[in-house]
Short mmCIF file of C-alpha atoms and ligand atoms in Angstrom, two decimals:
data_model
loop_
_atom_site.label_atom_id
_atom_site.label_comp_id
_atom_site.label_asym_id
_atom_site.label_seq_id
_atom_site.Cartn_x
_atom_site.Cartn_y
_atom_site.Cartn_z
CA MET A 7 -69.15 -206.86 -20.96
CA PRO A 8 -70.88 -203.89 -22.60
CA LYS A 9 -71.10 -200.87 -20.37
CA SER A 10 -74.89 -200.66 -20.48
CA GLN A 11 -75.31 -204.08 -18.84
CA ASN A 12 -73.26 -203.17 -15.77
CA PRO A 13 -74.88 -201.41 -12.84
CA GLN A 14 -74.20 -197.68 -13.07
CA PRO A 15 -74.21 -194.99 -10.39
CA VAL A 16 -77.06 -192.51 -10.36
CA SER A 17 -75.79 -189.51 -12.29
CA GLY A 18 -75.73 -186.15 -10.59
CA MET A 19 -77.11 -184.82 -13.88
CA VAL A 20 -80.28 -186.86 -13.31
CA MET A 21 -80.72 -186.66 -9.55
CA PRO A 22 -78.67 -184.03 -7.71
CA ARG A 23 -75.96 -185.63 -5.62
CA PHE A 24 -77.52 -184.54 -2.35
CA GLY A 25 -80.69 -186.45 -3.27
CA GLU A 26 -81.86 -190.07 -3.07
CA VAL A 27 -80.93 -192.88 -0.69
CA PRO A 28 -77.16 -192.80 -0.10
CA THR A 29 -75.45 -195.96 -1.31
CA PHE A 30 -71.71 -196.44 -1.93
CA MET A 31 -70.81 -194.34 -4.99
CA ARG A 32 -74.57 -193.94 -5.72
CA LEU A 33 -74.63 -197.50 -7.07
CA PRO A 34 -77.63 -199.81 -6.88
CA ILE A 35 -77.91 -202.14 -3.89
CA GLU A 36 -77.15 -205.68 -5.03
CA ARG A 37 -77.52 -208.42 -2.42
CA ASP A 38 -76.75 -211.27 -4.82
CA PRO A 39 -72.96 -211.68 -4.95
CA ALA A 40 -73.21 -213.71 -8.16
CA LYS A 41 -74.27 -210.52 -9.92
CA LEU A 42 -71.15 -208.61 -8.84
CA ASP A 43 -67.48 -208.59 -9.82
CA ILE A 44 -66.73 -206.11 -7.01
CA ALA A 45 -68.89 -205.81 -3.91
CA LEU A 46 -68.77 -202.57 -1.93
CA CYS A 47 -69.60 -203.53 1.64
CA GLY A 48 -69.81 -201.96 5.05
CA VAL A 49 -68.73 -203.63 8.29
CA PRO A 50 -70.20 -201.50 11.09
CA PHE A 51 -68.13 -203.04 13.85
CA ASP A 52 -65.70 -201.42 16.28
CA GLY A 53 -65.56 -204.03 19.02
CA GLY A 54 -61.82 -204.46 18.45
CA THR A 55 -61.10 -200.84 19.34
CA THR A 56 -58.65 -200.34 22.21
CA ASN A 57 -59.04 -196.56 22.54
CA ARG A 58 -61.74 -194.19 21.26
CA PRO A 59 -64.67 -196.10 19.67
CA GLY A 60 -66.91 -194.90 16.87
CA ALA A 61 -65.78 -196.66 13.68
CA ARG A 62 -69.00 -198.70 13.76
CA HIS A 63 -70.63 -195.58 12.31
CA GLY A 64 -68.11 -195.43 9.44
CA PRO A 65 -70.04 -197.24 6.68
CA ARG A 66 -73.13 -195.04 6.92
CA GLU A 67 -71.19 -191.76 6.81
CA ILE A 68 -68.83 -193.00 4.09
CA ARG A 69 -71.87 -193.96 2.00
CA ASN A 70 -73.25 -190.47 2.46
CA MET A 71 -70.00 -188.72 1.51
CA SER A 72 -69.38 -191.12 -1.38
CA SER A 73 -72.12 -189.22 -3.24
CA PHE A 74 -69.32 -186.74 -3.99
CA MET A 75 -67.66 -189.34 -6.24
CA ARG A 76 -68.32 -189.13 -9.98
CA ARG A 77 -67.89 -191.94 -12.52
CA VAL A 78 -64.45 -191.39 -14.02
CA HIS A 79 -61.06 -191.09 -12.35
CA HIS A 80 -59.56 -187.76 -13.36
CA VAL A 81 -55.97 -189.03 -13.78
CA SER A 82 -56.21 -192.63 -14.99
CA LYS A 83 -59.53 -191.97 -16.80
CA ILE A 84 -60.66 -195.33 -15.44
CA ALA A 85 -64.44 -195.72 -15.14
CA PRO A 86 -64.67 -198.75 -12.84
CA TYR A 87 -68.33 -199.34 -13.71
CA GLU A 88 -67.44 -199.89 -17.36
CA LEU A 89 -64.80 -202.49 -16.48
CA CYS A 90 -66.75 -204.43 -13.85
CA ARG A 91 -70.11 -205.08 -12.30
CA VAL A 92 -69.88 -203.04 -9.09
CA GLY A 93 -72.68 -202.62 -6.55
CA ASP A 94 -73.41 -201.72 -2.97
CA HIS A 95 -73.66 -205.12 -1.30
CA GLY A 96 -74.99 -203.64 1.94
CA ASP A 97 -73.57 -204.07 5.42
CA CYS A 98 -72.31 -207.26 6.97
CA PRO A 99 -74.50 -208.20 9.96
CA VAL A 100 -72.48 -207.95 13.17
CA ASN A 101 -73.15 -208.42 16.86
CA PRO A 102 -71.96 -205.32 18.70
CA ILE A 103 -71.89 -207.04 22.08
CA ASP A 104 -69.97 -210.18 21.03
CA LEU A 105 -66.59 -209.88 19.33
CA HIS A 106 -66.14 -213.56 18.50
CA ASP A 107 -69.65 -213.91 17.12
CA SER A 108 -68.97 -210.84 14.98
CA LEU A 109 -65.72 -212.32 13.64
CA ALA A 110 -67.63 -215.48 12.66
CA ARG A 111 -70.41 -213.46 10.98
CA ILE A 112 -67.94 -211.34 9.02
CA GLU A 113 -66.04 -214.42 7.82
CA GLU A 114 -69.29 -216.06 6.72
CA PHE A 115 -70.46 -212.95 4.85
CA TYR A 116 -67.16 -212.65 2.96
CA THR A 117 -66.93 -216.38 2.30
CA ARG A 118 -70.25 -216.12 0.46
CA LEU A 119 -68.85 -213.25 -1.62
CA HIS A 120 -65.61 -215.06 -2.29
CA ASP A 121 -67.35 -218.28 -3.30
CA ALA A 122 -69.48 -216.30 -5.75
CA GLY A 123 -66.34 -214.80 -7.30
CA ALA A 124 -66.89 -211.20 -6.16
CA ALA A 125 -63.93 -209.16 -4.90
CA PRO A 126 -64.72 -207.13 -1.77
CA LEU A 127 -63.98 -203.48 -1.14
CA THR A 128 -65.02 -202.64 2.40
CA ALA A 129 -65.70 -199.60 4.55
CA GLY A 130 -64.98 -200.34 8.22
CA GLY A 131 -65.26 -200.61 11.06
CA ASP A 132 -62.08 -200.85 13.06
CA HIS A 133 -59.00 -202.62 11.71
CA LEU A 134 -59.83 -205.97 13.30
CA ILE A 135 -62.37 -206.51 10.50
CA SER A 136 -59.53 -207.13 8.03
CA LEU A 137 -58.79 -210.43 9.78
CA PRO A 138 -62.12 -212.22 9.15
CA ILE A 139 -62.18 -210.76 5.62
CA LEU A 140 -58.75 -212.29 4.96
CA ARG A 141 -59.92 -215.59 6.51
CA ALA A 142 -62.55 -215.70 3.79
CA ILE A 143 -60.61 -214.49 0.76
CA ALA A 144 -57.13 -215.87 1.51
CA ARG A 145 -58.03 -219.33 2.69
CA GLU A 146 -56.63 -221.05 -0.42
CA ARG A 147 -53.28 -219.25 -0.34
CA PRO A 148 -51.65 -216.37 1.52
CA VAL A 149 -51.89 -212.97 -0.16
CA GLY A 150 -49.56 -209.97 -0.19
CA LEU A 151 -50.57 -206.83 1.69
CA ILE A 152 -50.11 -203.13 1.09
CA HIS A 153 -50.93 -201.67 4.48
CA PHE A 154 -51.30 -197.92 5.00
CA ASP A 155 -51.34 -197.11 8.71
CA ALA A 156 -49.65 -195.21 11.53
CA HIS A 157 -49.61 -198.52 13.40
CA SER A 158 -48.20 -201.92 12.55
CA ASP A 159 -51.21 -203.74 14.06
CA THR A 160 -48.99 -206.75 14.73
CA GLY A 161 -49.23 -206.74 18.53
CA ASP A 162 -49.68 -210.07 20.25
CA THR A 163 -52.20 -209.51 23.04
CA TYR A 164 -53.89 -206.64 24.90
CA PHE A 165 -55.25 -206.42 28.44
CA GLY A 166 -53.52 -209.57 29.64
CA GLY A 167 -54.34 -212.05 26.90
CA GLU A 168 -56.89 -210.65 24.45
CA LYS A 169 -55.71 -211.80 21.03
CA TYR A 170 -58.35 -210.10 18.90
CA THR A 171 -58.16 -206.29 18.83
CA HIS A 172 -57.56 -203.71 16.12
CA GLY A 173 -53.92 -203.70 17.24
CA THR A 174 -53.38 -207.39 16.41
CA PRO A 175 -55.06 -208.40 13.11
CA PHE A 176 -51.94 -208.75 11.00
CA ARG A 177 -50.08 -210.83 13.61
CA ARG A 178 -53.02 -213.25 13.57
CA ALA A 179 -53.15 -213.11 9.76
CA VAL A 180 -49.46 -214.11 9.53
CA GLU A 181 -49.92 -216.87 12.12
CA GLU A 182 -52.94 -218.22 10.25
CA GLY A 183 -51.12 -218.21 6.91
CA LEU A 184 -53.47 -215.59 5.39
CA ILE A 185 -50.76 -213.10 4.46
CA ASP A 186 -47.20 -213.85 3.42
CA PRO A 187 -45.08 -211.62 5.69
CA LYS A 188 -42.37 -211.37 3.02
CA ARG A 189 -45.00 -209.81 0.74
CA VAL A 190 -46.26 -207.30 3.30
CA ILE A 191 -45.35 -203.60 3.35
CA GLN A 192 -46.59 -201.18 6.01
CA ILE A 193 -46.43 -197.49 5.15
CA GLY A 194 -46.54 -194.59 7.60
CA ILE A 195 -45.66 -196.30 10.89
CA ARG A 196 -45.12 -193.87 13.77
CA GLY A 197 -46.20 -192.88 17.24
CA SER A 198 -45.04 -193.61 20.74
CA MET A 199 -44.73 -197.27 21.69
CA TYR A 200 -45.71 -199.41 24.66
CA GLU A 201 -42.32 -201.14 24.59
CA ARG A 202 -38.97 -200.63 22.84
CA ASP A 203 -39.15 -204.06 21.23
CA GLU A 204 -42.79 -204.06 20.12
CA LYS A 205 -41.94 -204.02 16.41
CA ASP A 206 -39.37 -206.83 16.67
CA TRP A 207 -41.80 -209.63 15.89
CA ALA A 208 -43.07 -208.02 12.67
CA LEU A 209 -39.51 -207.36 11.51
CA SER A 210 -38.40 -210.87 12.47
CA VAL A 211 -40.98 -212.48 10.18
CA GLY A 212 -39.90 -210.27 7.28
CA ILE A 213 -42.54 -207.56 7.15
CA ARG A 214 -41.24 -204.43 5.40
CA MET A 215 -42.04 -201.53 7.69
CA VAL A 216 -41.71 -198.03 6.27
CA HIS A 217 -41.67 -195.64 9.19
CA ILE A 218 -42.91 -192.16 8.44
CA GLU A 219 -39.36 -190.78 8.70
CA GLU A 220 -38.23 -193.11 5.90
CA TYR A 221 -41.39 -192.28 3.95
CA PHE A 222 -40.56 -188.57 4.01
CA ALA A 223 -36.92 -189.25 3.13
CA LEU A 224 -37.84 -191.40 0.11
CA GLY A 225 -41.08 -189.76 -1.06
CA PRO A 226 -44.28 -191.46 -2.20
CA GLU A 227 -42.99 -192.53 -5.61
CA ALA A 228 -40.00 -194.44 -4.27
CA VAL A 229 -42.06 -195.96 -1.46
CA ILE A 230 -44.58 -197.30 -3.95
CA ALA A 231 -41.80 -198.65 -6.15
CA GLU A 232 -40.64 -200.52 -3.04
CA ALA A 233 -44.22 -201.71 -2.38
CA ARG A 234 -44.47 -203.08 -5.91
CA ARG A 235 -41.17 -204.89 -5.51
CA ILE A 236 -42.21 -206.41 -2.16
CA VAL A 237 -45.69 -207.48 -3.26
CA GLY A 238 -44.62 -208.70 -6.68
CA GLU A 239 -46.98 -210.37 -9.14
CA GLY A 240 -49.04 -212.53 -6.79
CA PRO A 241 -52.47 -211.71 -5.37
CA ALA A 242 -52.49 -208.77 -2.99
CA TYR A 243 -54.88 -206.96 -0.67
CA VAL A 244 -54.90 -203.22 0.13
CA SER A 245 -55.75 -202.12 3.65
CA PHE A 246 -56.04 -198.40 4.26
CA ASP A 247 -56.29 -197.22 7.86
CA VAL A 248 -57.19 -193.51 7.76
CA ASP A 249 -54.93 -192.86 10.75
CA GLY A 250 -51.97 -193.36 8.39
CA LEU A 251 -52.89 -189.88 7.18
CA ASP A 252 -51.96 -186.87 9.23
CA PRO A 253 -54.87 -186.09 11.58
CA VAL A 254 -55.01 -182.65 9.96
CA TYR A 255 -56.56 -184.47 7.00
CA ALA A 256 -58.39 -187.20 8.88
CA PRO A 257 -59.16 -186.16 12.46
CA GLY A 258 -62.20 -188.43 12.72
CA THR A 259 -60.44 -191.56 13.86
CA GLY A 260 -59.92 -193.39 17.13
CA THR A 261 -56.12 -193.46 17.44
CA PRO A 262 -54.71 -190.36 15.72
CA GLU A 263 -50.92 -189.87 15.37
CA ILE A 264 -49.55 -186.55 14.19
CA GLY A 265 -46.88 -186.29 11.50
CA GLY A 266 -48.45 -188.42 8.75
CA TYR A 267 -48.73 -188.19 4.98
CA SER A 268 -51.29 -186.02 3.22
CA THR A 269 -54.42 -187.09 1.37
CA ALA A 270 -52.80 -186.10 -1.95
CA GLU A 271 -49.76 -188.27 -1.19
CA ALA A 272 -51.99 -191.21 -0.24
CA GLN A 273 -53.91 -190.82 -3.50
CA GLN A 274 -50.65 -190.79 -5.43
CA MET A 275 -49.57 -193.99 -3.66
CA ILE A 276 -52.83 -195.82 -4.32
CA ARG A 277 -52.68 -194.84 -8.01
CA GLY A 278 -49.18 -196.31 -8.03
CA LEU A 279 -50.65 -199.74 -7.28
CA ALA A 280 -52.06 -199.96 -10.83
CA GLY A 281 -51.04 -203.23 -12.46
CA LEU A 282 -50.78 -205.24 -9.24
CA ASP A 283 -52.99 -208.32 -8.96
CA LEU A 284 -55.34 -206.87 -6.34
CA VAL A 285 -58.00 -209.15 -4.89
CA GLY A 286 -59.72 -206.74 -2.50
CA GLY A 287 -59.30 -203.88 -0.11
CA ASP A 288 -60.66 -201.96 2.80
CA VAL A 289 -60.74 -198.46 4.29
CA VAL A 290 -60.98 -198.61 8.06
CA GLU A 291 -61.03 -196.55 11.26
CA VAL A 292 -63.22 -193.68 10.06
CA ALA A 293 -64.91 -192.71 13.35
CA PRO A 294 -67.75 -190.23 12.67
CA PRO A 295 -68.23 -189.21 16.33
CA PHE A 296 -64.79 -187.50 16.06
CA ASP A 297 -65.53 -186.11 12.60
CA PRO A 298 -67.84 -183.14 13.07
CA SER A 299 -67.12 -181.64 9.62
CA GLY A 300 -67.64 -184.97 7.85
CA ASN A 301 -64.28 -184.54 6.13
CA THR A 302 -62.80 -187.84 7.36
CA ALA A 303 -65.78 -189.69 5.89
CA LEU A 304 -65.17 -187.84 2.61
CA VAL A 305 -61.52 -188.91 2.78
CA GLY A 306 -62.63 -192.49 3.40
CA ALA A 307 -65.04 -192.42 0.46
CA THR A 308 -62.41 -190.89 -1.82
CA MET A 309 -59.77 -193.48 -0.86
CA MET A 310 -62.37 -196.17 -1.54
CA PHE A 311 -62.89 -194.72 -5.02
CA GLU A 312 -59.12 -194.59 -5.60
CA ILE A 313 -58.80 -198.24 -4.55
CA LEU A 314 -61.87 -199.16 -6.60
CA CYS A 315 -60.25 -197.84 -9.78
CA VAL A 316 -57.07 -199.94 -9.40
CA LEU A 317 -59.05 -202.94 -8.15
CA ALA A 318 -61.48 -202.77 -11.09
CA SER A 319 -58.54 -202.82 -13.51
CA ALA A 320 -57.11 -205.90 -11.79
CA VAL A 321 -60.46 -207.71 -11.72
CA HIS A 322 -61.05 -206.80 -15.37
CA ARG A 323 -57.62 -208.18 -16.36
CA ARG A 324 -58.32 -211.46 -14.53
CA LYS A 325 -61.74 -211.78 -16.20
CA ALA A 326 -60.24 -211.15 -19.63
CA ARG A 327 -57.53 -213.75 -18.99
CA ALA A 328 -60.10 -216.29 -17.79
CA GLU A 329 -62.29 -215.67 -20.84
CA ALA A 330 -59.32 -216.02 -23.18
CA ALA A 331 -58.46 -219.34 -21.52
CA GLN A 332 -62.02 -220.70 -21.97
CA PRO A 333 -62.34 -223.24 -24.79
CA VAL A 334 -64.65 -221.95 -27.52
CA GLU A 335 -68.03 -223.66 -27.10
CA ALA A 336 -69.54 -225.51 -30.02
CA ASP A 337 -72.54 -223.67 -31.39
CA GLY A 338 -75.96 -225.31 -31.04
CA ASN A 339 -75.12 -229.01 -31.15
MN1 MN B 5 -54.78 -200.07 11.80
MN1 MN B 6 -53.82 -197.19 12.86
#
């Protein structure tokens, strides 16, 4: 598709980047998923939070800080808006006083996107939102997962039986057949535990857990080589919890854990996902009430742009393959 026909961000050369209504990456709002290859969405929901709340305010602040993003990636030179039709698809309607109703609404919103053929890239929200997103986009087959986080998020229940929290989404996703545990890698795991055996379940189903100690021993390049080996060639989803970063870089989050990787290392890792068959992604747990400088929202927006660049390449490759496979239509008659 020629560049001029795709939606383009408002250039900072035309309207200064502190001006205009803040949308994701300064793109036009596009509510019709059929007009998008990649939909940038917000899910302003933090009802799955078990500790400090606030991630419901993430999408609005990430939109604001995403005005710092320009068109072209400075390393890969990818301009995602040349490869794909990308727009701000708005926020998913949620019900802040009813968790189960919210899960249903999120699944419905993403099912509409998925049915229209648009790949989602989401700003959360707490990490529970990844579950209803996966219910929508992985219902035909399980996907692989590259999961950046200080926490495994594979707990069973909280508070004597609650199965749906931001500490449990990937256990539910494995149980529901939405992710293939043998194609899941978790990067940056650390922090004190409730129980000695709390990681046993995840390991028993074959999830590859890279604790932060192993991460620092191997380095980002080797860890991403391992991620590529684990995920392989099949469809894969990227989930980036900002608490995987050291709280020095991302203090505005509900469950900080010291001793994480840096923003530069995370960027290097996301760039290393180029070539994988990505079908979507999210950046979660940005909690603006704990982010007085706004820097964590800037980190969230920048990680979204990093993911957008590798996702746009994957979507573009799939489109090109699909077009090549189309039989040539007879002209006129
Ligand atoms: Mn998480
Ligand atoms: Mn976490």
